[in-house]
Amino acid sequence: MGELVVIKTTRAGELCNLVTFKRSTSDHMNSAMLSSSCPQSHCLASKQGNAIHKLHSERAYGSHSSRVPMAASSSEGSNGRIPHVLTVAGSDSGAGAGIQADLKACAALGVYCSTVITAVTAQNTVGVQGVNIVPEEFVAEQLKSVLSDMQVGVVKTGMLPSIGAVKVLLQCIKEFPIQALIVDPVMVSTSGDVLAGSSVLPIFREELLPMADLVTPNIKEASILLGGMVLETVADMRRAAKSIYDMGPRNVLVKGGDLPDSLDAVDVFFDGEHLHELSSRRINTWNTHGTGCTLASGIAAELAKGLPMLSAIKISKRFVETALDYGKDIFIGCGPQGPFDHLLKLKNTLRRLGAHRLFSPADLFLYAVTDSGMNKKWGRSINDAVRAAVEGGATIVQLREKNMETRDFLEAAQECVPLCRSYGVPLLINDRVDIALACDADGVHVGQSDMPLSVVRSLLGPEKIIGVSCKNPEQAYQAWIDGADYIGCGGVFPTNTKANNQTIGLDGLKAVCLASKLPVVAIGGINMSNAGSVMEIDAPNLAGVAVVSTLFDTECVSSTTQKLHAALKAAAPRT
Ligand SMILES: Nc1ncnc2c1ncn2[C@@H]1O[C@H](COP(=O)(O)OP(=O)(O)OP(=O)(O)O)[C@@H](O)[C@H]1O
Ligand SMILES: Cc1ncc(CO)c(N)n1
Ligand SMILES: [Mg+2]
């Protein structure tokens, strides 16, 4: 069936030994795949059929080519498939960048990651001591193994050290259609070592970039792609993004990690129409080795989940910022550029927080907002009200206490935080960023006239949840630009809870949902009898309803919550 062989390649006078299990011919492999002696033969046969179908399926190639819709196939579903990224990249022995960073980034973001290794580097925090290139035939074999068998959503490339590697990659993605191709044009490591020489430049420019849905050069790589153009400022990055777009990719992200330390971490995104400056605070740390690989893999992971491009970029950038922040003081290796912390501290934090810190739109399904007037009326504490709501099935809680003394509000919040955490339900604070910080709540909800979102984000840090109230598409667009996690939209129906509140109706809600790339929760006058009509508006990003009096102006909060949960489920059976 197969034989154990040692492939030897020579590079820069060195011998590289790769032990592989090599089959004699690819036909042989196909027949092995179809062999009825395989316990999963029914499954393999159907996959093979799928592969044959794919070979004949049509996909447009060439400049700015249109792709299979992003959300088409890959979100986790009842068929047990999970979003899948294939990384085609080099191994970093120090495990800060390359394949190792890609695996960790995808794992942290909950996406399966398969790997095709194009080169093996001897690398640490000091620099790159050696590179062995995997022969292109064996890159091709790895690609075929994965793509002929597994349902890959997004392919992300890193180190592509030879023209041959690029060619086999291009061939394979023509044979096996994918959802998107992200090209991180890795050429020089931060230590200054060459990872892909100038011989690959023509094929990068002429064949690879025109196939890419996104290309993510850092400043040095953008300069090399543009024949040595000087890149020192954000204005230069904007020009570079446009020029690289002209080479054919559908989107360009020029990364500004190597801008001067005095500046924020600004990346420039160009989609052929709009230029966006994506800015985050610069984390003061030596541990930035692998940020580029991590960012590109994170984008691939979010695309594989079905997110649109710019949202995927924003989430991944926030993930990099968070991971850099958590790893800023760790000490691995003695060189000038250490790896950071993709998983370890994040995991600890998630554990500490009851594994609910990373926000999911599903959290908005049944959003309970407290009101102390109602609690007083029914003679219950905030804590009792919140406990009853989460026991009844509330999926997120907001403490909205407009008339409470600060100290009393903080005390109540400090009790509610561990309570909600023990149920795995996020707890947000209305408006009061100071209270949210003091009690370590999961986030805040702000209105249009509260503190600006950018200030809230810089005070709370990247991982907290921030929601913002919006009544119209313009506000919804701005909320997304400003980095909110979700939108609260209303009042959908007339309500007594909020004085002088403009009612926007189901049409207003739908207009906001359609204009918004963020998940939306509907609020205002929603009750047991109209909740269904809200959930049935035709907007995929409507994630749930927020309620005050329907839950808390009742005798038994927990059973009312249960009933509302059931009503919502009945109206939105797939959630
Ligand atoms: N100190 C930092 N603080 C916050 N964000 C950063 C920092 N350094 C880099 N980033 C961000 O990390 C992402 C990767 O950008 P960068 O320019 O570092 O890529 P790169 O040079 O390809 O990285 P590497 O070669 O180390 O993998 C960008 O979103 C960038 O803004
Ligand atoms: C293997 C590998 N890929 C990419 C990079 C860029 O960070 C690196 N240093 N090493
Ligand atoms: Mg890079």
Coordinates of C-alpha atoms and ligand atoms in Angstrom, one line a residue:
M1 CA 0.0 0.0 0.0
G2 CA 2.6 2.6 1.0
E3 CA 6.2 2.9 1.9
L4 CA 8.1 4.9 4.4
V5 CA 10.4 7.2 2.5
V6 CA 12.8 10.0 3.4
I7 CA 12.6 13.0 1.2
K8 CA 15.8 15.0 1.1
T9 CA 16.0 18.5 -0.2
T10 CA 18.9 20.8 -0.3
R11 CA 18.7 24.4 0.6
A12 CA 21.6 26.7 1.2
G13 CA 23.9 23.7 1.3
E14 CA 21.9 22.0 4.1
L15 CA 20.3 18.7 4.0
C16 CA 16.7 18.5 5.1
N17 CA 15.2 15.1 6.1
L18 CA 11.5 14.7 6.1
V19 CA 10.1 11.3 7.0
T20 CA 6.9 10.8 5.2
F21 CA 4.5 8.0 4.5
K22 CA 4.4 8.1 0.7
R23 CA 1.9 6.3 -1.5
S24 CA 3.1 5.3 -4.9
T25 CA 0.4 7.1 -7.0
S26 CA -2.4 9.4 -6.3
D27 CA -4.8 7.0 -8.1
H28 CA -3.7 4.5 -5.6
M29 CA -4.8 6.8 -2.9
N30 CA -8.1 7.4 -4.4
S31 CA -8.8 3.8 -4.7
A32 CA -7.7 3.4 -1.1
M33 CA -10.2 6.1 -0.1
L34 CA -13.0 4.3 -1.9
S35 CA -12.1 0.9 -0.7
S36 CA -15.1 -0.9 0.7
S37 CA -13.0 -2.4 3.4
C38 CA -12.9 0.9 5.1
P39 CA -15.3 1.0 8.1
Q40 CA -16.5 4.4 6.9
S41 CA -16.8 3.5 3.3
H42 CA -20.2 4.9 3.0
C43 CA -19.0 8.2 4.2
L44 CA -15.9 8.2 2.1
A45 CA -17.8 7.3 -1.0
S46 CA -20.2 10.2 -0.5
K47 CA -17.3 12.5 0.1
Q48 CA -15.6 11.3 -3.0
G49 CA -18.8 12.1 -4.9
N50 CA -18.7 15.5 -3.4
A51 CA -15.1 15.9 -4.5
I52 CA -16.1 15.0 -8.1
H53 CA -18.9 17.4 -8.0
K54 CA -16.5 20.1 -6.8
L55 CA -14.1 19.4 -9.6
H56 CA -16.8 20.3 -12.0
S57 CA -18.3 23.2 -10.1
E58 CA -17.9 26.7 -11.4
R59 CA -16.0 29.3 -9.7
A60 CA -14.9 32.6 -11.1
Y61 CA -11.2 33.3 -11.0
G62 CA -9.2 36.4 -11.8
S63 CA -9.1 39.9 -10.5
H64 CA -11.6 40.8 -7.8
S65 CA -13.4 37.6 -8.6
S66 CA -16.8 37.0 -6.9
R67 CA -16.9 34.2 -4.4
V68 CA -19.2 31.7 -2.9
P69 CA -21.3 33.6 -0.3
M70 CA -19.5 33.7 3.0
A71 CA -22.2 32.4 5.2
A72 CA -23.2 29.7 2.8
S73 CA -21.9 26.5 4.4
S74 CA -19.8 26.7 7.3
S75 CA -21.4 27.8 10.5
E76 CA -21.7 25.1 13.1
G77 CA -24.9 23.2 12.4
S78 CA -26.9 20.3 13.4
N79 CA -24.9 18.1 11.0
G80 CA -22.0 18.3 13.4
R81 CA -19.7 20.2 11.1
I82 CA -17.6 22.9 12.6
P83 CA -16.1 25.9 10.8
H84 CA -12.8 24.8 9.3
V85 CA -9.7 26.8 8.4
L86 CA -6.8 25.3 6.5
T87 CA -3.5 27.1 7.0
V88 CA -0.8 26.7 4.4
A89 CA 2.3 28.0 6.2
G90 CA 5.7 27.4 7.7
S91 CA 6.4 25.9 11.1
D92 CA 8.0 28.1 13.7
S93 CA 10.0 26.0 16.2
G94 CA 9.6 28.7 18.8
A95 CA 5.8 28.4 18.3
G96 CA 5.1 32.1 18.4
A97 CA 4.3 32.5 14.7
G98 CA 3.6 30.3 11.6
I99 CA 1.6 27.1 11.8
Q100 CA 1.7 27.1 15.6
A101 CA 0.2 30.6 15.9
D102 CA -2.5 29.7 13.4
L103 CA -3.5 26.6 15.3
K104 CA -3.6 28.5 18.6
A105 CA -5.6 31.4 17.1
C106 CA -8.2 29.1 15.5
A107 CA -8.5 27.0 18.7
A108 CA -9.0 30.2 20.8
L109 CA -11.7 31.3 18.4
G110 CA -13.4 27.9 18.4
V111 CA -12.6 26.9 14.8
Y112 CA -11.0 23.7 13.5
C113 CA -7.7 24.2 11.9
S114 CA -5.9 21.8 9.5
T115 CA -2.3 22.4 8.4
V116 CA -0.2 22.2 5.3
I117 CA 3.4 22.8 6.1
T118 CA 5.4 24.6 3.5
A119 CA 8.7 25.0 5.4
V120 CA 10.2 24.1 8.7
T121 CA 12.1 26.9 10.4
A122 CA 14.5 26.8 13.2
Q123 CA 13.4 29.9 15.0
N124 CA 13.3 31.5 18.4
T125 CA 12.9 34.8 20.1
V126 CA 16.3 35.9 18.8
G127 CA 15.7 35.2 15.1
V128 CA 15.6 32.6 12.4
Q129 CA 18.5 30.2 12.5
G130 CA 17.5 28.0 9.6
V131 CA 14.9 27.3 7.0
N132 CA 14.1 24.0 5.3
I133 CA 11.7 24.2 2.5
V134 CA 9.2 21.3 2.0
P135 CA 9.3 20.1 -1.6
E136 CA 6.4 21.3 -3.6
E137 CA 5.3 17.8 -4.5
F138 CA 4.8 17.2 -0.8
V139 CA 3.1 20.5 -0.3
A140 CA 0.7 19.3 -3.0
E141 CA 0.3 15.9 -1.3
Q142 CA -0.7 17.5 2.0
L143 CA -3.1 19.9 0.2
K144 CA -4.8 17.0 -1.5
S145 CA -5.0 15.0 1.6
V146 CA -6.9 17.7 3.4
L147 CA -8.9 19.2 0.6
S148 CA -10.1 15.9 -0.8
D149 CA -11.4 14.7 2.5
M150 CA -12.3 17.6 4.8
Q151 CA -14.9 20.4 4.4
V152 CA -12.5 23.3 4.4
G153 CA -14.1 26.7 4.6
V154 CA -11.3 29.2 4.4
V155 CA -7.7 28.8 3.3
K156 CA -5.2 31.1 4.9
T157 CA -1.6 31.2 3.6
G158 CA 1.5 32.3 5.5
M159 CA 5.0 31.4 4.4
L160 CA 5.0 30.3 0.8
P161 CA 8.8 30.1 0.2
S162 CA 8.9 28.9 -3.4
I163 CA 7.2 29.5 -6.7
G164 CA 6.4 25.8 -6.8
A165 CA 4.5 26.0 -3.5
V166 CA 2.4 28.9 -4.8
K167 CA 1.7 27.0 -8.0
V168 CA 0.4 23.8 -6.3
L169 CA -1.7 25.9 -3.9
L170 CA -3.3 27.7 -6.8
Q171 CA -3.9 24.5 -8.6
C172 CA -5.5 22.9 -5.6
I173 CA -7.9 25.7 -4.8
K174 CA -9.0 25.7 -8.4
E175 CA -9.8 22.0 -8.0
F176 CA -11.4 22.2 -4.6
P177 CA -13.6 25.3 -4.3
I178 CA -13.4 27.1 -1.0
Q179 CA -15.3 29.8 0.8
A180 CA -12.4 32.3 0.8
L181 CA -8.7 32.7 0.4
I182 CA -6.7 34.9 2.9
V183 CA -3.1 35.6 1.8
D184 CA -0.7 36.8 4.5
P185 CA 2.3 37.6 2.2
V186 CA 4.9 36.6 4.7
M187 CA 8.3 37.6 3.3
V188 CA 10.6 38.9 6.1
S189 CA 10.4 38.1 9.8
T190 CA 10.5 40.9 12.3
S191 CA 14.0 39.9 13.1
G192 CA 14.9 40.8 9.5
D193 CA 15.4 37.2 8.3
V194 CA 14.1 36.3 4.8
L195 CA 11.2 33.8 4.8
A196 CA 10.3 34.1 1.1
G197 CA 12.9 35.5 -1.3
S198 CA 12.2 38.0 -4.1
S199 CA 11.9 35.2 -6.6
V200 CA 8.3 34.6 -5.5
L201 CA 7.3 38.3 -6.0
P202 CA 6.1 38.0 -9.6
I203 CA 3.9 35.0 -8.9
F204 CA 2.6 36.7 -5.7
R205 CA 1.7 39.8 -7.7
E206 CA 0.4 38.2 -10.9
E207 CA -1.3 35.0 -9.7
L208 CA -1.7 34.7 -6.0
L209 CA -3.0 38.2 -5.1
P210 CA -5.7 38.2 -7.9
M211 CA -7.1 35.0 -6.2
A212 CA -7.2 36.4 -2.7
D213 CA -10.3 37.6 -0.9
L214 CA -8.0 39.4 1.4
V215 CA -4.3 40.1 1.5
T216 CA -2.7 41.3 4.7
P217 CA 0.8 42.8 4.2
N218 CA 2.7 44.5 7.1
I219 CA 4.4 47.7 6.3
K220 CA 7.6 46.0 5.0
E221 CA 5.7 43.5 2.9
A222 CA 3.5 46.3 1.4
S223 CA 6.6 48.2 0.5
I224 CA 8.2 45.1 -1.1
L225 CA 5.0 44.3 -3.1
L226 CA 5.1 47.9 -4.3
G227 CA 8.6 47.8 -5.5
G228 CA 10.2 49.6 -2.6
M229 CA 7.6 52.4 -1.9
V230 CA 8.4 54.2 1.3
L231 CA 5.8 53.5 4.0
E232 CA 6.1 55.5 7.2
T233 CA 2.8 57.0 8.0
V234 CA -0.9 56.0 8.0
A235 CA -1.3 58.2 4.9
D236 CA 1.3 56.1 3.2
M237 CA -0.5 53.0 4.3
R238 CA -3.7 54.3 2.7
R239 CA -2.0 54.9 -0.6
A240 CA -0.4 51.4 -0.4
A241 CA -3.7 49.7 0.3
K242 CA -5.2 51.2 -2.9
S243 CA -2.1 50.3 -5.0
I244 CA -2.1 46.7 -3.7
Y245 CA -5.8 46.5 -4.4
D246 CA -5.0 47.3 -8.1
M247 CA -3.0 44.0 -8.2
G248 CA -6.3 42.1 -8.0
P249 CA -7.3 41.0 -4.4
R250 CA -10.9 41.7 -3.3
N251 CA -9.8 43.4 -0.1
V252 CA -6.5 44.7 1.3
L253 CA -5.5 45.2 4.9
V254 CA -2.1 47.0 5.5
K255 CA -1.1 46.3 9.1
G256 CA 0.6 49.0 11.1
G257 CA 2.2 46.9 13.9
D258 CA 5.5 48.3 12.9
L259 CA 4.5 51.9 12.9
P260 CA 6.4 54.0 15.6
D261 CA 5.6 53.0 19.1
S262 CA 4.1 56.4 19.8
L263 CA 1.2 55.7 17.5
D264 CA -1.9 53.5 18.1
A265 CA -1.9 50.1 16.3
V266 CA -3.6 51.3 13.1
D267 CA -4.4 49.0 10.2
V268 CA -5.8 50.3 6.9
F269 CA -8.5 48.3 5.2
F270 CA -9.6 48.9 1.6
D271 CA -12.4 47.0 -0.1
G272 CA -12.2 48.7 -3.4
E273 CA -14.7 51.4 -2.4
H274 CA -14.1 52.5 1.1
L275 CA -10.9 53.0 3.2
H276 CA -11.2 52.3 6.9
E277 CA -8.6 53.0 9.5
L278 CA -8.9 50.3 12.2
S279 CA -7.3 51.6 15.3
S280 CA -6.6 49.9 18.7
R281 CA -4.4 51.0 21.5
R282 CA -0.9 49.8 21.2
I283 CA 0.0 47.3 23.9
N284 CA 3.4 48.1 25.4
T285 CA 5.2 44.8 25.2
W286 CA 8.1 43.0 23.7
N287 CA 5.9 39.9 23.1
T288 CA 4.6 40.6 19.6
H289 CA 6.1 37.8 17.6
G290 CA 3.4 36.2 15.5
T291 CA 0.8 39.0 15.6
G292 CA 0.5 38.9 11.8
C293 CA -0.1 35.2 11.5
T294 CA -2.5 35.4 14.4
L295 CA -4.5 38.2 12.9
A296 CA -4.8 36.5 9.5
S297 CA -5.8 33.2 11.1
G298 CA -8.4 35.0 13.3
I299 CA -9.9 36.6 10.3
A300 CA -10.0 33.3 8.5
A301 CA -11.7 31.7 11.6
E302 CA -14.4 34.4 11.8
L303 CA -15.0 34.2 8.0
A304 CA -15.3 30.5 8.3
K305 CA -18.0 31.1 10.9
G306 CA -19.9 33.1 8.3
L307 CA -19.1 36.7 9.3
P308 CA -18.6 39.4 6.7
M309 CA -15.1 40.5 6.0
L310 CA -14.8 43.8 7.9
S311 CA -16.5 42.3 11.0
A312 CA -14.1 39.3 10.8
I313 CA -11.2 41.7 10.7
K314 CA -12.4 43.7 13.6
I315 CA -13.0 40.7 15.8
S316 CA -9.6 39.3 15.0
K317 CA -7.9 42.6 15.6
R318 CA -9.6 42.8 19.0
F319 CA -8.5 39.2 19.7
V320 CA -4.9 40.1 18.9
E321 CA -5.1 43.1 21.2
T322 CA -6.6 41.0 24.0
A323 CA -4.0 38.3 23.6
L324 CA -1.1 40.8 23.5
D325 CA -2.5 42.4 26.6
Y326 CA -2.7 39.1 28.5
G327 CA 0.7 38.1 27.4
K328 CA 2.5 41.4 27.8
D329 CA 4.5 40.5 30.9
I330 CA 5.2 36.8 30.2
F331 CA 8.8 35.8 29.7
I332 CA 9.6 33.2 27.1
G333 CA 13.1 33.1 25.6
C334 CA 15.9 35.7 25.9
G335 CA 15.6 37.4 22.5
P336 CA 14.0 40.8 21.7
Q337 CA 10.7 39.5 20.4
G338 CA 8.8 37.0 22.5
P339 CA 5.7 35.1 21.7
F340 CA 2.4 36.1 23.4
D341 CA -0.4 34.3 25.0
H342 CA -3.1 33.0 22.6
L343 CA -4.7 30.6 25.1
L344 CA -3.3 30.3 28.5
K345 CA -4.4 33.4 30.3
L346 CA -7.5 33.8 28.1
K347 CA -8.4 30.3 29.3
N348 CA -7.8 31.2 32.9
T349 CA -9.9 34.3 32.5
L350 CA -12.7 32.3 30.8
R351 CA -12.6 29.8 33.7
R352 CA -12.7 32.6 36.3
L353 CA -15.6 34.2 34.5
G354 CA -17.6 31.0 34.1
A355 CA -16.6 30.6 30.4
H356 CA -19.0 33.2 29.3
R357 CA -16.7 36.1 28.7
L358 CA -16.5 36.0 24.9
F359 CA -19.7 37.5 23.7
S360 CA -22.0 35.6 21.4
P361 CA -25.1 37.1 19.7
A362 CA -27.1 34.1 21.1
D363 CA -26.6 35.7 24.5
L364 CA -29.1 38.4 23.5
F365 CA -32.0 35.9 23.1
L366 CA -33.9 36.8 26.3
Y367 CA -32.4 40.0 27.7
A368 CA -33.6 40.9 31.2
V369 CA -33.4 44.6 32.2
T370 CA -34.0 45.3 35.9
D371 CA -36.0 48.2 37.4
S372 CA -35.8 49.0 41.1
G373 CA -39.3 50.6 41.1
M374 CA -40.8 47.3 40.1
N375 CA -38.7 45.4 42.5
K376 CA -39.9 47.7 45.3
K377 CA -43.5 47.3 44.3
W378 CA -43.2 43.5 44.5
G379 CA -41.0 43.6 47.6
R380 CA -37.9 41.9 46.2
S381 CA -34.2 42.8 46.1
I382 CA -32.3 43.2 42.9
N383 CA -30.5 40.1 43.6
D384 CA -33.7 38.1 44.1
A385 CA -35.1 39.5 40.8
V386 CA -32.0 38.7 38.9
R387 CA -31.8 35.2 40.3
A388 CA -35.4 34.5 39.4
A389 CA -34.8 35.8 35.8
V390 CA -31.7 33.7 35.2
E391 CA -33.3 30.6 36.7
G392 CA -36.2 31.1 34.4
G393 CA -33.9 31.2 31.3
A394 CA -32.8 34.9 30.8
T395 CA -29.7 34.7 28.7
I396 CA -28.2 38.1 29.6
V397 CA -29.0 40.6 32.4
Q398 CA -28.7 44.4 32.5
L399 CA -28.8 46.3 35.8
R400 CA -30.6 49.5 34.9
E401 CA -30.8 51.6 38.1
K402 CA -31.4 55.2 37.2
N403 CA -32.3 56.5 40.7
M404 CA -30.2 54.5 43.0
E405 CA -27.3 55.9 45.1
T406 CA -24.0 54.9 43.6
R407 CA -22.9 53.0 46.7
D408 CA -26.2 50.9 46.8
F409 CA -25.9 50.3 43.1
L410 CA -22.4 49.0 43.4
E411 CA -23.3 46.7 46.3
A412 CA -26.2 45.2 44.3
A413 CA -24.0 44.8 41.3
Q414 CA -21.2 43.1 43.3
E415 CA -23.8 40.6 44.5
C416 CA -25.2 40.0 41.0
V417 CA -21.8 39.5 39.3
P418 CA -21.0 36.1 41.0
L419 CA -24.6 35.1 40.8
C420 CA -24.8 35.6 37.0
R421 CA -21.4 34.1 36.5
S422 CA -22.5 30.9 38.3
Y423 CA -25.3 30.5 35.7
G424 CA -22.9 31.4 32.8
V425 CA -25.1 34.5 32.0
P426 CA -23.3 37.8 31.2
L427 CA -24.2 40.8 33.4
L428 CA -24.1 44.3 32.0
I429 CA -24.5 47.6 33.7
N430 CA -26.6 50.4 32.2
D431 CA -24.7 53.5 31.5
R432 CA -22.3 53.4 34.5
V433 CA -18.9 52.5 33.3
D434 CA -17.5 53.2 36.8
I435 CA -19.8 50.7 38.4
A436 CA -19.1 48.1 35.7
L437 CA -15.3 48.5 36.3
A438 CA -15.7 48.4 40.1
C439 CA -17.7 45.2 40.1
D440 CA -15.9 43.6 37.1
A441 CA -19.2 43.2 35.2
D442 CA -19.1 41.7 31.7
G443 CA -19.9 45.0 30.1
V444 CA -22.1 48.0 29.8
H445 CA -25.0 49.2 27.8
V446 CA -24.9 52.9 26.8
G447 CA -27.3 55.3 25.1
Q448 CA -26.7 57.9 22.4
S449 CA -26.0 60.6 24.9
D450 CA -23.9 58.6 27.3
M451 CA -20.2 58.4 27.2
P452 CA -18.9 57.9 23.6
L453 CA -18.2 54.3 22.7
S454 CA -14.5 54.8 21.9
V455 CA -14.0 56.1 25.5
V456 CA -16.0 53.3 27.0
R457 CA -13.9 50.8 25.0
S458 CA -10.7 52.3 26.1
L459 CA -11.8 52.3 29.8
L460 CA -13.2 48.7 29.7
G461 CA -10.6 47.1 27.5
P462 CA -11.1 44.9 24.5
E463 CA -12.9 41.9 25.9
K464 CA -15.9 43.5 27.7
I465 CA -19.3 43.6 26.0
I466 CA -20.5 47.0 24.9
G467 CA -24.1 47.5 23.7
V468 CA -25.5 50.8 22.4
S469 CA -29.1 52.0 21.9
C470 CA -29.9 52.9 18.3
K471 CA -33.1 54.2 16.7
N472 CA -32.1 54.5 13.1
P473 CA -29.7 53.1 10.5
E474 CA -27.2 56.0 10.8
Q475 CA -26.8 55.3 14.6
A476 CA -26.5 51.6 13.8
Y477 CA -23.7 52.1 11.3
Q478 CA -21.9 54.4 13.7
A479 CA -22.1 51.8 16.5
W480 CA -20.5 49.2 14.3
I481 CA -17.7 51.6 13.2
D482 CA -17.1 52.5 16.9
G483 CA -16.7 48.9 17.9
A484 CA -19.9 48.1 19.8
D485 CA -20.8 44.4 20.2
Y486 CA -24.5 44.7 19.8
I487 CA -27.3 47.2 19.3
G488 CA -30.4 47.6 21.5
C489 CA -33.1 48.9 19.2
G490 CA -36.4 50.5 20.2
G491 CA -38.9 51.4 21.5
V492 CA -40.5 48.9 19.2
F493 CA -43.9 49.3 20.9
P494 CA -45.1 52.1 23.2
T495 CA -43.9 51.7 26.8
N496 CA -44.3 53.3 30.2
T497 CA -40.9 52.2 31.4
K498 CA -39.1 55.0 29.6
A499 CA -40.6 58.5 29.5
N500 CA -40.9 60.4 26.2
N501 CA -39.4 57.5 24.3
Q502 CA -40.0 57.6 20.5
T503 CA -41.7 54.5 19.2
I504 CA -40.2 53.2 16.0
G505 CA -42.4 50.2 15.4
L506 CA -41.5 46.9 13.8
D507 CA -40.6 48.7 10.6
G508 CA -38.1 50.9 12.4
L509 CA -36.6 47.8 14.0
K510 CA -36.3 46.1 10.7
A511 CA -34.6 49.1 9.1
V512 CA -32.0 49.2 11.9
C513 CA -31.4 45.4 11.6
L514 CA -31.0 45.6 7.8
A515 CA -28.5 48.5 8.1
S516 CA -26.6 46.8 10.9
K517 CA -23.7 44.4 10.8
L518 CA -24.1 43.9 14.5
P519 CA -26.5 41.7 16.3
V520 CA -29.6 43.5 17.4
V521 CA -31.9 43.1 20.4
A522 CA -35.3 44.6 20.3
I523 CA -36.6 46.6 23.2
G524 CA -39.7 48.6 24.3
G525 CA -43.2 47.4 25.2
I526 CA -42.4 43.8 24.3
N527 CA -44.7 41.3 26.1
M528 CA -45.9 37.7 25.9
S529 CA -48.4 38.4 23.1
N530 CA -46.2 40.5 20.8
A531 CA -42.8 38.9 21.3
G532 CA -43.5 36.4 18.5
S533 CA -44.2 39.1 16.0
V534 CA -40.9 40.7 16.8
M535 CA -38.9 37.5 16.4
E536 CA -40.7 36.9 13.1
I537 CA -39.5 40.0 11.3
D538 CA -37.3 38.8 8.5
A539 CA -33.8 39.9 9.7
P540 CA -31.1 37.3 10.4
N541 CA -29.2 39.5 12.9
L542 CA -32.2 40.1 15.2
A543 CA -30.9 38.1 18.1
G544 CA -33.6 38.5 20.7
V545 CA -35.8 40.7 22.8
A546 CA -35.1 42.8 25.9
V547 CA -37.8 43.2 28.5
V548 CA -38.4 45.1 31.7
S549 CA -41.9 45.1 33.0
T550 CA -43.0 41.8 31.3
L551 CA -40.5 40.0 33.6
F552 CA -40.2 42.2 36.6
D553 CA -43.7 43.7 37.0
T554 CA -45.1 40.2 37.8
E555 CA -45.5 38.1 40.8
C556 CA -43.4 35.1 39.7
V557 CA -40.4 36.4 37.7
S558 CA -39.0 32.9 37.1
S559 CA -42.1 31.3 35.6
T560 CA -42.8 34.4 33.5
T561 CA -39.3 34.2 32.2
Q562 CA -39.8 30.6 31.4
K563 CA -43.0 31.3 29.5
L564 CA -41.4 34.1 27.5
H565 CA -38.5 31.9 26.7
A566 CA -40.8 29.3 25.3
A567 CA -42.7 31.9 23.3
L568 CA -39.5 33.2 21.8
K569 CA -38.4 29.7 21.0
A570 CA -41.7 28.9 19.3
A571 CA -41.3 32.0 17.1
A572 CA -37.6 31.4 16.3
P573 CA -37.3 27.6 16.3
R574 CA -33.9 27.5 14.8
T575 CA -32.2 29.4 17.6
Ligands
LIG1 N1 1.9 46.4 20.3 C1 0.8 46.2 19.7 N2 -0.4 46.5 20.3 C2 -1.6 46.3 19.7 N3 -1.7 45.8 18.5 C3 -0.6 45.4 17.8 C4 0.7 45.6 18.3 N4 1.6 45.2 17.4 C5 0.9 44.7 16.4 N5 -0.4 44.9 16.6 C6 -1.5 44.5 15.7 O1 -1.2 43.2 15.3 C7 -1.7 42.9 14.0 C8 -0.5 42.4 13.1 O2 0.3 43.5 12.6 P1 1.8 43.5 12.4 O3 2.1 44.7 11.7 O4 2.5 43.3 13.8 O5 2.0 42.2 11.5 P2 3.3 41.3 11.2 O6 4.5 42.3 11.1 O7 3.0 40.6 10.0 O8 3.5 40.4 12.4 P3 4.5 39.1 12.6 O9 5.4 39.2 11.4 O10 5.1 39.3 13.9 O11 3.6 37.9 12.5 C9 -2.2 44.3 13.5 O12 -3.6 44.3 13.7 C10 -1.5 45.3 14.3 O13 -2.2 46.5 14.4
LIG2 C1 7.2 30.2 10.0 C2 6.9 31.7 10.1 N1 5.9 32.2 9.4 C3 5.6 33.5 9.6 C4 6.4 34.3 10.3 C5 6.1 35.8 10.4 O1 5.8 36.2 11.6 C6 7.5 33.8 11.0 N2 8.3 34.5 11.8 N3 7.7 32.4 10.9
MG3 MG 3.7 39.1 9.1

